[in-house]
Short mmCIF file of C-alpha atoms and ligand atoms in Angstrom, two decimals:
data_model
loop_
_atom_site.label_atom_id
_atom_site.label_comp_id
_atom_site.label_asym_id
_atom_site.label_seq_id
_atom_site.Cartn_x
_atom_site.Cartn_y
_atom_site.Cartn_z
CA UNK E 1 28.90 -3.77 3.06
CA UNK E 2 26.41 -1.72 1.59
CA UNK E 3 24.18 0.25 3.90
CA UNK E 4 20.29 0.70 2.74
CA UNK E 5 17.40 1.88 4.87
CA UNK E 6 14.20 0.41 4.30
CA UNK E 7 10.88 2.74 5.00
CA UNK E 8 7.80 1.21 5.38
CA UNK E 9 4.60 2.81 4.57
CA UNK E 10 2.10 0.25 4.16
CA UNK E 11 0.31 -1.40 1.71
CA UNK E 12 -0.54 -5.50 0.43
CA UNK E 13 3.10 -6.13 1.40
CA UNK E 14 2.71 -5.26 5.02
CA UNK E 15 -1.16 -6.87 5.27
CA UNK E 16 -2.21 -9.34 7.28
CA UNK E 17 -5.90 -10.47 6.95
CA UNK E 18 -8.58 -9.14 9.17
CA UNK E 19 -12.35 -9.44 9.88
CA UNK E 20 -12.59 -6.45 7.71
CA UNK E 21 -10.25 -7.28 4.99
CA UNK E 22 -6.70 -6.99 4.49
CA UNK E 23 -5.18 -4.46 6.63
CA UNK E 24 -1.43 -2.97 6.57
CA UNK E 25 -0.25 -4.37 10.11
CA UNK E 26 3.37 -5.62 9.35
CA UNK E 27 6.22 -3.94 10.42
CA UNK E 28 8.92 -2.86 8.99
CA UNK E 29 11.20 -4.94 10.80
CA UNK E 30 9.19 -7.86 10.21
CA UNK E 31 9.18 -7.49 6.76
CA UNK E 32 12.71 -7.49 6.71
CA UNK E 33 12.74 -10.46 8.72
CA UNK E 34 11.02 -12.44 5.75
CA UNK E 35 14.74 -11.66 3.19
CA UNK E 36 17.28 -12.93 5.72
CA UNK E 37 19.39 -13.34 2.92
CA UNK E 38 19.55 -9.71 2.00
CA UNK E 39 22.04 -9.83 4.86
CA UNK E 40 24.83 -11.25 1.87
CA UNK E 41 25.02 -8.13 0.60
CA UNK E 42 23.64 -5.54 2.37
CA UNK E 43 23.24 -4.54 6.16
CA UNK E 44 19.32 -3.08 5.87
CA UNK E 45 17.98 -0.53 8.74
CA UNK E 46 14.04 0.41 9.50
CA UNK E 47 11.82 3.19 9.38
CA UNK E 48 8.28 2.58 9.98
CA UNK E 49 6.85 5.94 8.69
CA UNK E 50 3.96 4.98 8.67
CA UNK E 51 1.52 2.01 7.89
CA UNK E 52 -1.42 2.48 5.85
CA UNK E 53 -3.03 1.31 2.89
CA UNK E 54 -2.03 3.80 0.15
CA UNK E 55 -5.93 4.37 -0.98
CA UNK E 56 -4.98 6.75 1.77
CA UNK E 57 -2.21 8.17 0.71
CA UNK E 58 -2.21 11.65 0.35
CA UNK E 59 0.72 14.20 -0.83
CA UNK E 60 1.76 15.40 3.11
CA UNK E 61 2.77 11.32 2.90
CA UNK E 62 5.00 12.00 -0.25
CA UNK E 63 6.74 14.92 1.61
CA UNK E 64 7.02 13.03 4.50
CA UNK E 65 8.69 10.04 2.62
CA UNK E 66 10.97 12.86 0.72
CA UNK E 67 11.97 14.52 4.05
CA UNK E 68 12.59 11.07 5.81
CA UNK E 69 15.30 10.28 2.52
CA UNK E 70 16.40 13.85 2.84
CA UNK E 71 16.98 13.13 6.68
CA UNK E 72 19.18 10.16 6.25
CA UNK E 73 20.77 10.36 3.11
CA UNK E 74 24.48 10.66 3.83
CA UNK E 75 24.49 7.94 6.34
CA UNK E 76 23.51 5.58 3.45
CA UNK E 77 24.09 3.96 0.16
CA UNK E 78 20.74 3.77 -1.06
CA UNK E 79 16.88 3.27 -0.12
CA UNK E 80 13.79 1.18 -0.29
CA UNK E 81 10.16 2.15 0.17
CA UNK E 82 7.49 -0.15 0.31
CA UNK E 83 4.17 1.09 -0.29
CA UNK E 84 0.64 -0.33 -1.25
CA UNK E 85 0.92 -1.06 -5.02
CA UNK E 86 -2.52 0.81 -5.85
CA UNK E 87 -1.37 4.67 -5.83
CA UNK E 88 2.71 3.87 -5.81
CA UNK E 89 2.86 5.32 -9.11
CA UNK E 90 2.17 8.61 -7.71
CA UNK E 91 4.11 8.33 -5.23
CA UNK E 92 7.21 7.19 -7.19
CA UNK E 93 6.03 10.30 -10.11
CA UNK E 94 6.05 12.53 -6.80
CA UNK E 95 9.28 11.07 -5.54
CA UNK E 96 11.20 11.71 -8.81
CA UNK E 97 9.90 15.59 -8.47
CA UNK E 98 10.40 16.05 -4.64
CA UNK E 99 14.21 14.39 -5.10
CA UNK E 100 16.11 15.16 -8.06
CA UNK E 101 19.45 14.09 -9.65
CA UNK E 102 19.75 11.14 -6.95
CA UNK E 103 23.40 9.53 -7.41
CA UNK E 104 21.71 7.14 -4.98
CA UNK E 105 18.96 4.53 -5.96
CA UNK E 106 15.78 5.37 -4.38
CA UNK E 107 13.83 2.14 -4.97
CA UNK E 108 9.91 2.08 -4.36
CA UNK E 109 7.99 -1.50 -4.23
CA UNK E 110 5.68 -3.32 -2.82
CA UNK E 111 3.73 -6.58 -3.50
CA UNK E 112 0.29 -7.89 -4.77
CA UNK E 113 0.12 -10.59 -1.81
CA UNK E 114 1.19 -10.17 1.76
CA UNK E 115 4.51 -11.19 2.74
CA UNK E 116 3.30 -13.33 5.46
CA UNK E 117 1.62 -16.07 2.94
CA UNK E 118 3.48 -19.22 1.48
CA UNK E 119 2.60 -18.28 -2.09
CA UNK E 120 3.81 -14.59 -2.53
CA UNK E 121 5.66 -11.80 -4.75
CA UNK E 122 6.53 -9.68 -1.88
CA UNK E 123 9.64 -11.79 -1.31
CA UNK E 124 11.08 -11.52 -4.58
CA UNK E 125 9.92 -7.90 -4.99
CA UNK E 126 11.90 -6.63 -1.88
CA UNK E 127 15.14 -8.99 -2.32
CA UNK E 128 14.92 -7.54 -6.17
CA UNK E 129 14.22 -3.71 -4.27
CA UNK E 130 17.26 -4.25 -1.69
CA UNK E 131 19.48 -5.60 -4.50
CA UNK E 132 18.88 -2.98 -6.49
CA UNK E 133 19.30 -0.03 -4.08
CA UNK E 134 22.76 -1.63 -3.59
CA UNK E 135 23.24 -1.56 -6.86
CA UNK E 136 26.38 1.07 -8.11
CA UNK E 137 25.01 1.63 -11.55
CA UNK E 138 21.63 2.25 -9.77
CA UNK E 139 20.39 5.96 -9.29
CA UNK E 140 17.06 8.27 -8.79
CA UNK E 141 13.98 7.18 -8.28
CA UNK E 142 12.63 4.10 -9.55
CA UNK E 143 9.85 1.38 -9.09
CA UNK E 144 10.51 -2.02 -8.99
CA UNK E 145 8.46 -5.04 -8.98
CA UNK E 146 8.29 -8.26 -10.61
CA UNK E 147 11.59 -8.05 -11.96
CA UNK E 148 10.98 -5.20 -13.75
CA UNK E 149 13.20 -1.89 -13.01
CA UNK E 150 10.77 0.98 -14.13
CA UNK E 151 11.71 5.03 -14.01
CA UNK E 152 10.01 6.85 -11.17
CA UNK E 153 7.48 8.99 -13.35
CA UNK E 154 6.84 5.92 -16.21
CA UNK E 155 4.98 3.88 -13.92
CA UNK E 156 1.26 2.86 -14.05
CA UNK E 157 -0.27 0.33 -12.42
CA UNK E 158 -2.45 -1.73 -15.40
CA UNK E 159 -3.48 -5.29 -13.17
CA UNK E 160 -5.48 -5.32 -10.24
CA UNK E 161 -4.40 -8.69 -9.38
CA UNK E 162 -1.48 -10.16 -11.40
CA UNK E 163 2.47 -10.09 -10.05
CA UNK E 164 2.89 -8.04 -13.09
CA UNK E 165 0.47 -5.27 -12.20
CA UNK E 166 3.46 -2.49 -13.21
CA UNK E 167 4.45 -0.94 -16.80
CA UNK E 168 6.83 1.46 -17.93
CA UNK E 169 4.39 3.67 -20.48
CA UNK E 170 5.92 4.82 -23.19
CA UNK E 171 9.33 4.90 -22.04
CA UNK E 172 11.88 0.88 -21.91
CA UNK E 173 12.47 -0.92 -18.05
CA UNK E 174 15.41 0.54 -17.15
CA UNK E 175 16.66 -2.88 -16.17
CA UNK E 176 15.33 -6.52 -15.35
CA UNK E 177 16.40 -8.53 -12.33
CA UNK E 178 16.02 -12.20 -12.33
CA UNK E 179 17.50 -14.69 -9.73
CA UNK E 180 19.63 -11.87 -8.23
CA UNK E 181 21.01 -10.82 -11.46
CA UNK E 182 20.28 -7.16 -12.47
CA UNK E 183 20.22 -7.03 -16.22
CA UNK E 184 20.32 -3.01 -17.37
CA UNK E 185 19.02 -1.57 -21.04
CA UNK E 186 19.82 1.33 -19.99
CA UNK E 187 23.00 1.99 -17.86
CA UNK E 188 23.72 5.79 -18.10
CA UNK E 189 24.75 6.99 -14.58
CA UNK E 190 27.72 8.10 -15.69
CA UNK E 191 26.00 11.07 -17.74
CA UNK E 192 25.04 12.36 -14.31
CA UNK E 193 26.70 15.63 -13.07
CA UNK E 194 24.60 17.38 -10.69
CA UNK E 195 24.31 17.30 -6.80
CA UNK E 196 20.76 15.84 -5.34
CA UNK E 197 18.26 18.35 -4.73
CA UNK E 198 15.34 18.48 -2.93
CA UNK E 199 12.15 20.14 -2.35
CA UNK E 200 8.99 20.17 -0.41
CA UNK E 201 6.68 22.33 -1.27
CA UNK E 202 3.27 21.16 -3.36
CA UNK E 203 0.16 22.70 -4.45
CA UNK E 204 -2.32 20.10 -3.86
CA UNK E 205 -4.91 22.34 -5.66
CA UNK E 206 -4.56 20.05 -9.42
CA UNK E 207 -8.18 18.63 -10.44
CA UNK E 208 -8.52 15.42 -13.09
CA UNK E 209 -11.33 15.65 -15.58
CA UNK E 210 -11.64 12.95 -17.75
CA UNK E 211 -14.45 13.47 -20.60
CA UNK E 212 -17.23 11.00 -21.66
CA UNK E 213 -19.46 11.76 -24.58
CA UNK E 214 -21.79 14.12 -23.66
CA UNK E 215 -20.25 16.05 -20.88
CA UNK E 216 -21.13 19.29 -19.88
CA UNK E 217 -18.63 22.45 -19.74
CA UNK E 218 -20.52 23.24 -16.64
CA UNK E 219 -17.90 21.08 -14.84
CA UNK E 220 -15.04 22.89 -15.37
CA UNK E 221 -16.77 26.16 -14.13
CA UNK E 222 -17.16 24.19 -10.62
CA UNK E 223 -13.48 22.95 -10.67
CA UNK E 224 -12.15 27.13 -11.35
CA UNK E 225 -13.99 27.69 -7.98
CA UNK E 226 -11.74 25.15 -6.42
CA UNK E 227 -8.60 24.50 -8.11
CA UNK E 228 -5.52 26.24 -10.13
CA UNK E 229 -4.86 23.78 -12.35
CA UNK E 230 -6.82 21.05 -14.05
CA UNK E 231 -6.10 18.12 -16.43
CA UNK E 232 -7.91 16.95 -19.42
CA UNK E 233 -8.46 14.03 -20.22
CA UNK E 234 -9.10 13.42 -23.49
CA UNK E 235 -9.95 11.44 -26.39
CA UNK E 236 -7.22 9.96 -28.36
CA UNK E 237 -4.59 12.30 -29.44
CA UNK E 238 -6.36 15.06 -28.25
CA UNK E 239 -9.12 17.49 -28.80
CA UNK E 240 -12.30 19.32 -27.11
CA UNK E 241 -15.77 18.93 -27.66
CA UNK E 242 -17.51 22.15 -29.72
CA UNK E 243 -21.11 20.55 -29.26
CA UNK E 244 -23.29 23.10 -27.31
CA UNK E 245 -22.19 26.03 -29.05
CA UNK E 246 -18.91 26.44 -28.08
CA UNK E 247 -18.93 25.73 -23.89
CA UNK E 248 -16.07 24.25 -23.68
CA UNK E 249 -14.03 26.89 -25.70
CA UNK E 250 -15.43 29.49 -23.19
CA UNK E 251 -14.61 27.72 -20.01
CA UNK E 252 -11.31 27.43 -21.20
CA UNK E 253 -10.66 30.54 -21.92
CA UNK E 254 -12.29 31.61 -18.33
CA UNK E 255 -9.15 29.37 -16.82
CA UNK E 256 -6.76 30.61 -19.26
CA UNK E 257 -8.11 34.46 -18.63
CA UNK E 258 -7.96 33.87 -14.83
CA UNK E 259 -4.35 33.27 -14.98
CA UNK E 260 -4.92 28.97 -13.96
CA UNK E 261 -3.51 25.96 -15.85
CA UNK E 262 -4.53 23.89 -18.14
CA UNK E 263 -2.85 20.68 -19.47
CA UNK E 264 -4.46 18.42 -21.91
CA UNK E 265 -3.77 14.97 -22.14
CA UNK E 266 -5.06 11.54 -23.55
CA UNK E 267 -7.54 8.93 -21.92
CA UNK E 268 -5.21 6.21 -23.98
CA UNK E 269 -2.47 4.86 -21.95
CA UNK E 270 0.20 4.64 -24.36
CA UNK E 271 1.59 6.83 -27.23
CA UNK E 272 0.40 10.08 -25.91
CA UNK E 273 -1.30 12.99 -26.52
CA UNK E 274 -0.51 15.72 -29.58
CA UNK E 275 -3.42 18.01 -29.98
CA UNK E 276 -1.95 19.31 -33.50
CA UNK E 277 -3.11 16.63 -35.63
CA UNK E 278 -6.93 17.57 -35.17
CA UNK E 279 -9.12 21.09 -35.58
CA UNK E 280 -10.80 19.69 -32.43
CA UNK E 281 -7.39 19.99 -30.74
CA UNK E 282 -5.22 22.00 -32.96
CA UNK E 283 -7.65 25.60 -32.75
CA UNK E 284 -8.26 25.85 -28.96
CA UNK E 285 -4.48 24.79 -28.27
CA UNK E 286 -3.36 27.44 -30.78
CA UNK E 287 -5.84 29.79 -29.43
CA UNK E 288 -5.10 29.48 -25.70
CA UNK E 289 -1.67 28.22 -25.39
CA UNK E 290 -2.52 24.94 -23.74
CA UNK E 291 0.08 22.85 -21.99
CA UNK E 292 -0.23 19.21 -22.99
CA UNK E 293 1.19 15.90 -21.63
CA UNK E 294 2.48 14.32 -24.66
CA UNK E 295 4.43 11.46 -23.95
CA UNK E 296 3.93 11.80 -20.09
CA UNK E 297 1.58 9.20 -18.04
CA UNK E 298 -0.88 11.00 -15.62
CA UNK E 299 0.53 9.97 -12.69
CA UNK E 300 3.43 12.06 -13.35
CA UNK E 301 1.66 15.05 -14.90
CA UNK E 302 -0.70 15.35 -11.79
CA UNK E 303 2.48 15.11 -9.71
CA UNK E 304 4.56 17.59 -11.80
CA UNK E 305 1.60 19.92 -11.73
CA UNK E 306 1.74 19.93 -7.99
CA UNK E 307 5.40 20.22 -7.33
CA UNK E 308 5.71 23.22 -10.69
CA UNK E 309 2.90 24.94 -8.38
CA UNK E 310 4.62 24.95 -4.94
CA UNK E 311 6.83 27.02 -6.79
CA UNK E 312 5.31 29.20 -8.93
CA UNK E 313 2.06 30.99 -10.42
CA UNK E 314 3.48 32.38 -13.73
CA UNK E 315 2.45 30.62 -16.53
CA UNK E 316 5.75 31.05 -18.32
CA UNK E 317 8.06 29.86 -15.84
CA UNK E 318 4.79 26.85 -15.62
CA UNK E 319 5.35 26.44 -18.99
CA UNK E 320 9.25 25.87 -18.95
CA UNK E 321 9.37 23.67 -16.16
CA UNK E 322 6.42 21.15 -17.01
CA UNK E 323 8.48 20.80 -20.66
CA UNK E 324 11.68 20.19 -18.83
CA UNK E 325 12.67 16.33 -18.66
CA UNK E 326 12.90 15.44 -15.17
CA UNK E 327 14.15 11.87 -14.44
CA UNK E 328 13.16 10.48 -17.81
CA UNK E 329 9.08 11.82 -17.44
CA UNK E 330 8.63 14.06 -20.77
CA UNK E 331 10.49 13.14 -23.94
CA UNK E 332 7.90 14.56 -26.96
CA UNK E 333 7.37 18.15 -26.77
CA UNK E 334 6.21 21.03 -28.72
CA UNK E 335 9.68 21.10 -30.76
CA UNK E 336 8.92 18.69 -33.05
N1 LIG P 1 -4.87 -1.49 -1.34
C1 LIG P 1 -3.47 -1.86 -1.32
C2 LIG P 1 -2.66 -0.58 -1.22
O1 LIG P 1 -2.48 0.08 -2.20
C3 LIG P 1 -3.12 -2.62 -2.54
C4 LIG P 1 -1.69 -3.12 -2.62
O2 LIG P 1 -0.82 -2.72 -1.90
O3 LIG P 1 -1.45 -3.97 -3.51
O4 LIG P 1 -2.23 -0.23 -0.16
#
């Protein structure tokens, strides 16, 4: 019998409802207690990590969740997290960078109504999550929810409130489940050759600025004082504003010239970014040797940021490793 340990963090899935609004109260045994037929093919332990909603989730949770895995993972075949569906993306995009080259499924879900109602998805979602962690073809680190299998650093959530709040962005599901049946597109564990690794360290110091018409340069100045890295996010394929005689050009190169990152990416969720096609994008990219996301959804390029940074400050070994493709996040790069 398969052996998979079940961590509980939080979230919709564990909520019960409360004079203040839904509140993560469930435990992790009780949650099991709601899939007693998980017990047909797997025997299913607990770890309540901890149980919050994961608005609050923060990454000394992700390294927590990594270490716990790290902890137990000879004693077991594979592993489920559930977690509060509205920052799980990051948390499965910090997953696949804190654990790498996982023979063993590491399975994150969760649920857009508690488990304790009559009309739910959390059911389905953790029978799907506990199948699949049991799962031999199964491996790394993966979201899965409403029957959809979805890579670890392709997730986004796109729905507030439907079962299908999850896509994979610009990458295919990995696999479909439906009435206990995993269906895979892509089966490939047998490429797999290296031994798990893992790592802890993060540099939470990785700011977001996402441009509107008409915003001032000023802002980045603020964010130097604060931060080593910041992402752009900008229009369509890519490009800066030169309005205001040039602001932006010399903010950038005030980050560049102070040895910090910057990666430039796309407001649009899918297709991704490529700051050639544009003299908006193409000059100051050329000019400054920005880093772009490409392909990659933010989630994943905030998360790869912060785990490239708990390792190192120079921008070439930054370059080299935010380029490398690690558990399927970056296929379009600078090659092409
Ligand atoms: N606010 C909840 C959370 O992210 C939403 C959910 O789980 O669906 O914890």
């Amino acid at each position: 019998m398969k052996q998979v340990l079940l961590i509980a963090t939080g979230g919709t899935i564990a909520s019960k409802s409360s004079d203040e609004g839904l509140k993560p109260l469930i435990t992790s045994d009780e949650l099991l207690g709601y899939v007693p037929d998980a017990k047909k093919f797997c025997q299913a332990h607990t770890l309540q990590l901890m149980n919050i909603d994961s608005t609050n989730m923060q990454p000394a949770h992700w390294q927590k969740i990594a270490f716990a895995i790290q902890e137990h993972y000879s004693s077991y075949d594979g592993f489920v997290v559930c977690h509060g569906t509205d920052t799980m993306a990051y948390t499965a995009a910090a997953l696949s960078y804190l654990i790498q080259d996982s023979q063993k499924p590491i399975v994150i879900t969760g649920a857009q109504k508690p488990i304790d109602l009559e009309i739910t998805d959390a059911k389905t979602n953790l029978m799907d999550s506990l199948l699949f962690a049991c799962c031999d073809r199964a491996y790394g680190v993966t979201i899965v929810f409403d029957g959809k299998v979805i890579a670890g650093t392709r997730g986004k959530k796109e729905r507030t409130k439907s079962y299908n709040a999850f896509s994979s962005i610009n990458f295919p599901y990995i696999a479909t489940i439906q009435d206990q049946h995993i269906l895979f597109y892509l089966d490939d564990k047998k490429h797999m050759n290296q031994p798990v690794r893992f790592y802890s360290a993060l540099n939470e110091r990785v700011a977001l600025l996402k441009l509107i018409p008409s915003m001032e340069a000023g802002v980045l100045e603020y964010l130097a004082q604060h931060y080593d890295a910041v992402i752009i996010e900008s229009f369509g394929v890519g490009g800066l504003p030169s309005y205001k005689s040039g602001d932006f050009h010399k903010a950038i190169r005030h980050w560049i010239g102070s040895g910090k990152t910057v990666v430039m990416t796309t407001q649009v969720t899918n297709e991704g970014s490529n700051m050639s096609v544009y003299e908006v994008g193409r000059t100051i990219k050329q000019e400054f040797g920005l880093l772009e996301a490409y392909d990659m959804t933010l989630e994943a390029t905030v998360t790869k940021l912060m785990w490239i940074l708990g390792q190192t400050g120079d921008p070439q070994k930054i370059q080299e490793m935010f380029y490398r493709t690690i558990n399927r996040d970056i296929l379009y790069t600078a090659s092409w």
